[in-house]
Amino acid sequence: MYIDSRCLYFQKPLLESGTLGAKCNTQMVIPHLTENYGASRDPPEKQAPMCTVHSFPHNIDHCLTWARSEFEGLLEKTPTEVNTFLSNPSAYAAAMRNAGDAQARDQLERVLECLDKDRCETFQDCITWARLKFEDYFSNRVKQLTFTFPEDSITSSGAPFWSAPKRFPRPLQFASSDPSHLNFILAGSILRADVFGIPIPDWAKNPKKFAAAVDKVLVPEFQPKQGVKIVTDEKATSLSTASIDDTAMIENLIARLEDCAKKLPPGFRMKPIQFEKDDDTNYHMDFIAGLANMRARNYSIPEVDKLKAKFIAGRIIPAIATSTAMATGLVCLELYKILAGGHKLEDYRNTFANLALPLFSMAEPVPPKTIKHRDMSWTVWDRWTIHGNITLRELLEWLKQKGLHAYSISCGTSLLYNSMFPRHKDRLDKYSVDVAKEVAKVTCPRTVAPGRRGGAEDDEDNDIDIPLVSIYFR
Amino acid sequence: MEHDDCKNNIVHRLSGLRIDMDEEELTAQETALYDRQIRVWGVDAQKRLSRAHVLISGLSGATAELCKNIVLAGVGSLTLVDPRPVTEDACNANFLILPENINGGRSLADVCCESLKDFNPMVRVSAEKGDLMQSDGEFFNKFDVVVISCCSSKAKKLINEKCRKRSRRMAFYTVECRDSCGEIFVDLQNYTYMQKSSDDTAECQLDFPSLEEAISIPWMDLPRKVSKLFFAMRVLDMFESSKERNPGETSISDLPEILKLREEMCNAQSVKDYDSLVPQSLLERLLAAGTKEHPPVCAILGGILGQEVIKAISGKGGPLKNFFYFDAADGKGVIEDISKPHAG
């Protein structure tokens, strides 16, 4: 989309193409002839809603997405947050106070956990952490979920809560004799140790000794609580649930964090881990596959082996030479047309092909949308130019002459003027280029001011998109 | 779960080209190198590829692209046949040969063979001397896939018949690129393959006519809107064969004779509006081009044909039946099914 906006601005042709396995597509974007790339959007990729991934998975992809997300949170994001805090505690605290929301609160809780309750100093600590994580993920959370929403729950509309595609989960009972349970703990402990810079003892690789160490961990009893909020709204994009005293809690957390930091050895830092799927010896895929499969077990979803898990979690784009070659050939043909010049819209071709079926579909590009106003018409490719160092007021007047009542003027992503804000009245008599320099912080090239996009209404008070306005101020 | 796997396995063995499948796994090296494409067609298809033997005769821009694609895909072996010397013309569209190879004494096959080895050391690429027309059935028995280009229609039909006579099922293709037009022909005889739909995989069966059968079908029996390239190529084939010219050995000065031939052929086929069926403008383009190929069109044809070969070897995915035409002038790529409708 950025490239599209630059091509729009500089009026350059854009030859877009892509492949996905045996599928390929080409799209021609020619200034003044076709619609721009951003004019039509692909249907958004179907991403599982957050609540599905977090509480109501029904296939292994959901479990793997969750596993990948937990891996990154526990082993990369939180340790990075911790280091940010430790590098400059007061700046960090200020940023959190400034944000003051539920997400900041959750973040602080995670950082505090790492440095206080869950801080690891020995390998046994890491084993404890991993064992308790198992209990939390695959037993306690499930118990809490099914306590809040029992098997016979009904929704507000009277239908059963746990109807398809939701799957009713059951908690796992940890057993060190189960190799899949034990492997989860092993991978978790090792990665936790890596993150804290704790060396891995040799006996860890001995299953009997390791199992014995795991069994030593004291696992507290769990009682599900009343009134726990669990997000069920498919459209929710965040899991943080706001509460009225977030600000107070944030203060409290900051104080406890600062206390903690004092007790740490000087120069203490964590070692964030970046997911590396191709190293078979680093336990990354073992942990992710373990997380995903145990979760799948909770929800009675068929489990997958490490290789399959790698394929899915690795998010790698499948690629083959044949569709690539075809797409390249098709784009070259269009490039020759552009270089030759003089070709009409109808001469260009957009293509979609799927070599696996096989299917070939060619079409002419679509012309840009034309906007009409009074006796003028324009498309997204057109520009209005004004020569002279004009003020914002003069710019508004110029637009008024065209029968356009502009209510906002922006430069790039910065707002220069909006009729709603009383403060902006002061700007009206300033030179447009100066306001742009001040607010948008742009350094203007010698003669052309960056295009202004105006938000305007026409004679009938309908919102109308107007072309970019270029001001030649020198 | 297990029973289904078993069933799928058996069905799979019966489909495609029945490539010899011992239980050997891919090596670690192969799995790593072919990682991105295994995600497209699966480990099983990759294994079949690694045991497949492909013969390509006639090295042009289009077949050079095809060679590149299937060598990168990791076929077991690729055998090249083309005794012609390297000429300046050949360098225009064939990226496997360099100007320094011109008149260097080695054949097109030899030079291309060497370049292709660099693309994938795991594929056995070799050049075969000798005339394919003289080769016996035994020779063809070695191959799972045969692709013919740069030879007369008569030669293509002959080799097609030789392939069809083998007891081993073979995939046969022809490809030509002239000017910025292309033609691909596919003959998989009677072919079973696995077709994936949204829920499951089903077994499908298709019957392909031979090249001779396909081009013998009376023109009046073909659907109205069959690509004009089909007819134009038939006229060109007939012209070259009657004049004993090499394929593409034409020029614009041949136009008057070709137009006469067009009229004769259309009359023989009871076609009245011959310029509508075989436009003069199209014939002019093809004549003037001779053997010249437009490189982007070579890439398009090589990509499509490459995928067809891979599908035939793996037995997965619907094959192209049975002609494909591309013309950069209208930017259209069409599949034409030129076969006798099933009786009954």
Short mmCIF file of C-alpha atoms in Angstrom, two decimals, chain A residues 23-330:
data_model
loop_
_atom_site.label_atom_id
_atom_site.label_comp_id
_atom_site.label_asym_id
_atom_site.label_seq_id
_atom_site.Cartn_x
_atom_site.Cartn_y
_atom_site.Cartn_z
CA LYS A 23 -1.45 -19.81 -8.25
CA CYS A 24 -0.24 -16.56 -9.73
CA ASN A 25 -1.69 -13.15 -10.47
CA THR A 26 -0.65 -10.00 -12.26
CA GLN A 27 -2.22 -6.56 -11.93
CA MET A 28 -1.39 -3.49 -14.01
CA VAL A 29 -1.68 -0.04 -12.48
CA ILE A 30 -1.20 2.65 -15.13
CA PRO A 31 -1.51 6.37 -14.21
CA HIS A 32 -4.73 7.95 -15.47
CA LEU A 33 -5.74 4.73 -17.19
CA THR A 34 -6.48 2.17 -14.49
CA GLU A 35 -7.64 2.17 -10.90
CA ASN A 36 -4.79 2.23 -8.41
CA TYR A 37 -3.71 -0.85 -6.50
CA GLY A 38 -5.39 0.24 -3.29
CA ALA A 39 -8.74 0.89 -4.96
CA SER A 40 -9.77 -2.73 -4.61
CA ARG A 41 -8.72 -4.78 -1.69
CA ASP A 42 -8.30 -8.53 -1.58
CA PRO A 43 -10.75 -10.13 0.83
CA PRO A 44 -8.93 -10.11 4.16
CA GLU A 45 -7.13 -13.32 5.00
CA LYS A 46 -9.30 -15.37 7.28
CA GLN A 47 -7.59 -15.06 10.62
CA ALA A 48 -9.15 -16.86 13.51
CA PRO A 49 -10.78 -14.43 15.96
CA MET A 50 -8.76 -13.82 19.10
CA CYS A 51 -11.26 -15.47 21.42
CA THR A 52 -11.20 -18.62 19.29
CA VAL A 53 -7.44 -18.86 19.54
CA HIS A 54 -7.43 -18.10 23.25
CA SER A 55 -10.36 -20.02 24.61
CA PHE A 56 -12.29 -21.88 21.93
CA PRO A 57 -9.97 -23.60 19.44
CA HIS A 58 -11.49 -26.20 17.16
CA ASN A 59 -8.61 -27.21 14.89
CA ILE A 60 -4.87 -27.71 15.11
CA ASP A 61 -4.19 -24.39 13.35
CA HIS A 62 -5.82 -22.54 16.25
CA CYS A 63 -3.67 -24.51 18.68
CA LEU A 64 -0.49 -23.78 16.72
CA THR A 65 -1.33 -20.08 16.40
CA TRP A 66 -1.84 -19.98 20.15
CA ALA A 67 1.38 -21.94 20.74
CA ARG A 68 3.41 -19.61 18.54
CA SER A 69 1.91 -16.60 20.28
CA GLU A 70 2.66 -17.99 23.75
CA PHE A 71 6.21 -18.87 22.71
CA GLU A 72 6.84 -15.33 21.51
CA GLY A 73 5.19 -13.78 24.54
CA LEU A 74 6.94 -15.86 27.18
CA LEU A 75 10.36 -16.15 25.60
CA GLU A 76 10.80 -13.07 23.45
CA LYS A 77 8.41 -10.23 24.20
CA THR A 78 8.38 -10.35 28.00
CA PRO A 79 12.16 -10.76 28.39
CA THR A 80 12.59 -7.84 25.97
CA GLU A 81 10.16 -5.78 28.07
CA VAL A 82 12.10 -6.70 31.19
CA ASN A 83 15.33 -5.51 29.62
CA THR A 84 13.72 -2.27 28.49
CA PHE A 85 12.60 -1.66 32.04
CA LEU A 86 15.97 -2.53 33.55
CA SER A 87 17.84 -0.31 31.09
CA ASN A 88 15.85 2.75 32.07
CA PRO A 89 13.38 2.13 34.89
CA SER A 90 12.11 5.71 35.21
CA ALA A 91 11.45 6.13 31.48
CA TYR A 92 9.66 2.81 31.41
CA ALA A 93 7.52 3.74 34.39
CA ALA A 94 6.63 7.07 32.79
CA ALA A 95 5.58 5.36 29.57
CA MET A 96 3.33 2.96 31.47
CA ARG A 97 1.73 5.78 33.49
CA ASN A 98 1.18 7.68 30.27
CA ALA A 99 -0.58 4.76 28.62
CA GLY A 100 -2.59 4.10 31.76
CA ASP A 101 -4.74 1.38 30.20
CA ALA A 102 -5.50 -2.31 30.71
CA GLN A 103 -2.80 -3.38 28.28
CA ALA A 104 -0.14 -1.45 30.17
CA ARG A 105 -1.37 -3.04 33.39
CA ASP A 106 -1.14 -6.56 31.90
CA GLN A 107 2.33 -5.83 30.56
CA LEU A 108 3.57 -4.66 33.95
CA GLU A 109 2.14 -7.77 35.57
CA ARG A 110 4.08 -9.97 33.18
CA VAL A 111 7.34 -8.08 33.72
CA LEU A 112 6.88 -8.25 37.48
CA GLU A 113 6.16 -11.97 37.34
CA CYS A 114 9.42 -12.54 35.50
CA LEU A 115 11.48 -10.63 38.02
CA ASP A 116 9.68 -11.55 41.19
CA LYS A 117 7.40 -14.54 41.62
CA ASP A 118 8.65 -16.54 38.63
CA ARG A 119 12.27 -15.44 38.56
CA CYS A 120 14.58 -18.43 38.02
CA GLU A 121 18.03 -18.74 39.55
CA THR A 122 18.63 -22.48 39.23
CA PHE A 123 17.67 -25.11 36.71
CA GLN A 124 15.26 -26.61 39.25
CA ASP A 125 13.50 -23.22 39.27
CA CYS A 126 13.07 -23.56 35.52
CA ILE A 127 11.60 -27.03 35.91
CA THR A 128 9.21 -25.63 38.48
CA TRP A 129 8.21 -22.85 36.12
CA ALA A 130 7.58 -25.26 33.26
CA ARG A 131 5.63 -27.70 35.43
CA LEU A 132 3.44 -24.90 36.80
CA LYS A 133 2.90 -23.56 33.29
CA PHE A 134 1.67 -27.03 32.27
CA GLU A 135 -0.71 -27.02 35.20
CA ASP A 136 -1.88 -23.50 34.41
CA TYR A 137 -2.37 -23.94 30.66
CA PHE A 138 -3.71 -27.47 30.43
CA SER A 139 -5.48 -27.93 33.73
CA ASN A 140 -6.30 -24.76 35.68
CA ARG A 141 -7.40 -22.55 32.79
CA VAL A 142 -9.59 -25.36 31.45
CA LYS A 143 -11.12 -25.88 34.88
CA GLN A 144 -11.79 -22.14 35.12
CA LEU A 145 -13.30 -22.02 31.63
CA THR A 146 -15.63 -24.92 32.24
CA PHE A 147 -16.53 -23.51 35.65
CA THR A 148 -17.51 -20.18 34.09
CA PHE A 149 -19.21 -21.96 31.17
CA PRO A 150 -20.35 -25.42 32.30
CA GLU A 151 -21.10 -28.08 29.74
CA ASP A 152 -24.80 -27.31 29.80
CA SER A 153 -24.47 -23.50 29.61
CA ILE A 154 -26.92 -21.56 27.54
CA THR A 155 -26.22 -18.30 25.67
CA SER A 156 -28.38 -15.20 26.01
CA SER A 157 -30.44 -16.38 23.01
CA GLY A 158 -31.20 -19.72 24.62
CA ALA A 159 -28.92 -21.89 22.49
CA PRO A 160 -26.32 -24.26 24.03
CA PHE A 161 -23.05 -22.38 24.63
CA TRP A 162 -20.84 -25.32 23.73
CA SER A 163 -22.36 -26.01 20.32
CA ALA A 164 -20.21 -26.59 17.21
CA PRO A 165 -17.72 -25.39 16.25
CA LYS A 166 -16.85 -24.87 19.95
CA ARG A 167 -15.37 -27.97 21.51
CA PHE A 168 -15.78 -28.71 25.21
CA PRO A 169 -12.33 -29.02 26.84
CA ARG A 170 -11.19 -31.38 29.56
CA PRO A 171 -8.24 -30.76 31.89
CA LEU A 172 -5.09 -32.88 31.59
CA GLN A 173 -3.78 -34.76 34.60
CA PHE A 174 0.02 -34.44 34.60
CA ALA A 175 1.98 -37.71 34.69
CA SER A 176 5.77 -37.79 34.43
CA SER A 177 5.35 -41.24 32.94
CA ASP A 178 3.69 -39.71 29.86
CA PRO A 179 6.51 -38.87 27.42
CA SER A 180 4.54 -36.09 25.78
CA HIS A 181 3.97 -34.41 29.15
CA LEU A 182 7.60 -34.84 30.11
CA ASN A 183 8.89 -33.53 26.76
CA PHE A 184 6.83 -30.41 27.21
CA ILE A 185 8.40 -29.78 30.61
CA LEU A 186 11.87 -30.53 29.25
CA ALA A 187 11.57 -28.11 26.33
CA GLY A 188 10.01 -25.47 28.56
CA SER A 189 12.67 -25.78 31.25
CA ILE A 190 15.52 -25.60 28.80
CA LEU A 191 14.17 -22.51 27.05
CA ARG A 192 13.39 -20.82 30.37
CA ALA A 193 16.95 -21.55 31.48
CA ASP A 194 18.28 -20.06 28.23
CA VAL A 195 16.30 -16.89 28.80
CA PHE A 196 17.73 -16.50 32.31
CA GLY A 197 21.23 -17.48 31.27
CA ILE A 198 21.19 -20.59 33.50
CA PRO A 199 23.37 -23.51 32.32
CA ILE A 200 21.60 -26.80 31.54
CA PRO A 201 22.91 -29.67 33.71
CA ASP A 202 23.81 -32.93 31.97
CA TRP A 203 21.36 -34.99 34.01
CA ALA A 204 18.49 -33.06 32.43
CA LYS A 205 18.80 -35.18 29.28
CA ASN A 206 18.34 -38.36 31.34
CA PRO A 207 14.60 -39.07 31.30
CA LYS A 208 14.49 -40.89 34.65
CA LYS A 209 16.45 -38.21 36.50
CA PHE A 210 14.49 -35.47 34.82
CA ALA A 211 11.16 -37.09 35.66
CA ALA A 212 12.25 -37.36 39.26
CA ALA A 213 13.11 -33.65 39.35
CA VAL A 214 9.71 -32.78 37.85
CA ASP A 215 7.88 -34.88 40.40
CA LYS A 216 9.58 -32.88 43.15
CA VAL A 217 7.69 -29.74 42.11
CA LEU A 218 5.00 -28.70 44.54
CA VAL A 219 1.86 -27.96 42.56
CA PRO A 220 -0.74 -25.93 44.47
CA GLU A 221 -4.38 -26.97 44.39
CA PHE A 222 -6.55 -24.97 42.08
CA GLN A 223 -10.02 -23.68 42.78
CA PRO A 224 -11.92 -21.97 39.97
CA LYS A 225 -13.21 -18.51 40.88
CA GLN A 226 -16.53 -16.82 40.43
CA GLY A 227 -16.92 -13.78 38.20
CA VAL A 228 -13.84 -14.29 36.03
CA LYS A 229 -14.14 -12.40 32.72
CA ILE A 230 -13.50 -14.54 29.66
CA VAL A 231 -13.73 -12.87 26.26
CA THR A 232 -16.27 -14.55 23.99
CA ASP A 233 -16.88 -11.76 21.49
CA GLU A 234 -15.49 -12.84 18.10
CA LYS A 235 -14.85 -9.24 17.11
CA ALA A 236 -12.70 -8.49 20.17
CA THR A 237 -9.16 -7.61 19.25
CA SER A 238 -7.68 -7.47 22.71
CA LEU A 239 -7.84 -9.79 25.64
CA SER A 240 -7.11 -7.14 28.21
CA THR A 241 -10.25 -6.32 30.11
CA ALA A 242 -10.32 -2.79 31.42
CA SER A 243 -11.15 -2.13 35.03
CA ILE A 244 -11.91 1.16 36.78
CA ASP A 245 -8.79 1.27 38.88
CA ASP A 246 -6.20 0.50 36.19
CA THR A 247 -4.27 3.68 37.01
CA ALA A 248 -4.00 2.76 40.67
CA MET A 249 -2.98 -0.79 39.87
CA ILE A 250 -0.34 0.48 37.49
CA GLU A 251 1.13 2.67 40.24
CA ASN A 252 1.20 -0.27 42.57
CA LEU A 253 2.87 -2.52 40.02
CA ILE A 254 5.49 0.08 39.22
CA ALA A 255 6.35 0.40 42.88
CA ARG A 256 6.73 -3.35 43.30
CA LEU A 257 8.83 -3.54 40.13
CA GLU A 258 11.21 -0.87 41.38
CA ASP A 259 11.59 -2.80 44.63
CA CYS A 260 12.37 -5.96 42.72
CA ALA A 261 14.96 -4.30 40.55
CA LYS A 262 16.93 -3.30 43.65
CA LYS A 263 17.26 -6.95 44.67
CA LEU A 264 18.70 -8.06 41.34
CA PRO A 265 22.43 -8.61 40.74
CA PRO A 266 23.96 -5.55 39.08
CA GLY A 267 23.77 -5.52 35.28
CA PHE A 268 21.20 -8.30 35.27
CA ARG A 269 19.52 -8.77 31.89
CA MET A 270 17.43 -11.51 30.33
CA LYS A 271 18.19 -13.15 26.98
CA PRO A 272 15.13 -12.93 24.69
CA ILE A 273 14.80 -15.87 22.29
CA GLN A 274 13.87 -15.47 18.62
CA PHE A 275 11.92 -18.35 17.15
CA GLU A 276 14.15 -20.36 14.83
CA LYS A 277 12.19 -23.17 13.25
CA ASP A 278 14.96 -24.85 11.29
CA ASP A 279 17.36 -25.73 14.11
CA ASP A 280 16.30 -29.18 15.29
CA THR A 281 18.45 -28.99 18.39
CA ASN A 282 17.21 -25.75 19.92
CA TYR A 283 13.94 -27.11 21.43
CA HIS A 284 11.93 -24.28 19.86
CA MET A 285 9.75 -26.54 17.70
CA ASP A 286 9.61 -29.06 20.55
CA PHE A 287 8.08 -26.45 22.82
CA ILE A 288 5.67 -25.10 20.23
CA ALA A 289 4.57 -28.59 19.18
CA GLY A 290 4.23 -29.48 22.88
CA LEU A 291 2.11 -26.41 23.62
CA ALA A 292 -0.10 -27.02 20.58
CA ASN A 293 -0.52 -30.76 21.10
CA MET A 294 -1.33 -30.57 24.80
CA ARG A 295 -3.90 -27.93 24.03
CA ALA A 296 -5.25 -30.10 21.22
CA ARG A 297 -5.52 -32.90 23.74
CA ASN A 298 -7.59 -30.67 26.03
CA TYR A 299 -10.03 -30.00 23.20
CA SER A 300 -9.95 -33.50 21.67
CA ILE A 301 -8.39 -32.17 18.48
CA PRO A 302 -6.09 -34.57 16.54
CA GLU A 303 -2.44 -33.87 17.33
CA VAL A 304 0.38 -33.41 14.79
CA ASP A 305 4.01 -34.48 14.62
CA LYS A 306 6.88 -32.02 14.96
CA LEU A 307 7.46 -31.79 11.19
CA LYS A 308 3.83 -30.96 10.40
CA ALA A 309 3.81 -28.49 13.28
CA LYS A 310 6.88 -26.82 11.79
CA PHE A 311 5.19 -26.49 8.42
CA ILE A 312 2.13 -24.81 9.89
CA ALA A 313 3.74 -22.74 12.64
CA GLY A 314 6.62 -21.71 10.43
CA ARG A 315 4.25 -19.64 8.26
CA ILE A 316 6.45 -20.28 5.26
CA ILE A 317 5.16 -19.37 1.84
CA PRO A 318 5.17 -22.40 -0.46
CA ALA A 319 6.91 -21.57 -3.73
CA ILE A 320 7.59 -23.27 -7.07
CA ALA A 321 9.47 -22.24 -10.19
CA THR A 322 6.64 -22.81 -12.71
CA SER A 323 4.09 -20.25 -11.51
CA THR A 324 6.92 -17.80 -10.87
CA ALA A 325 8.14 -18.17 -14.45
CA MET A 326 4.65 -17.68 -15.81
CA ALA A 327 3.99 -14.57 -13.74
CA THR A 328 7.34 -13.13 -14.81
CA GLY A 329 6.59 -13.73 -18.48
CA LEU A 330 3.16 -12.12 -18.18
#
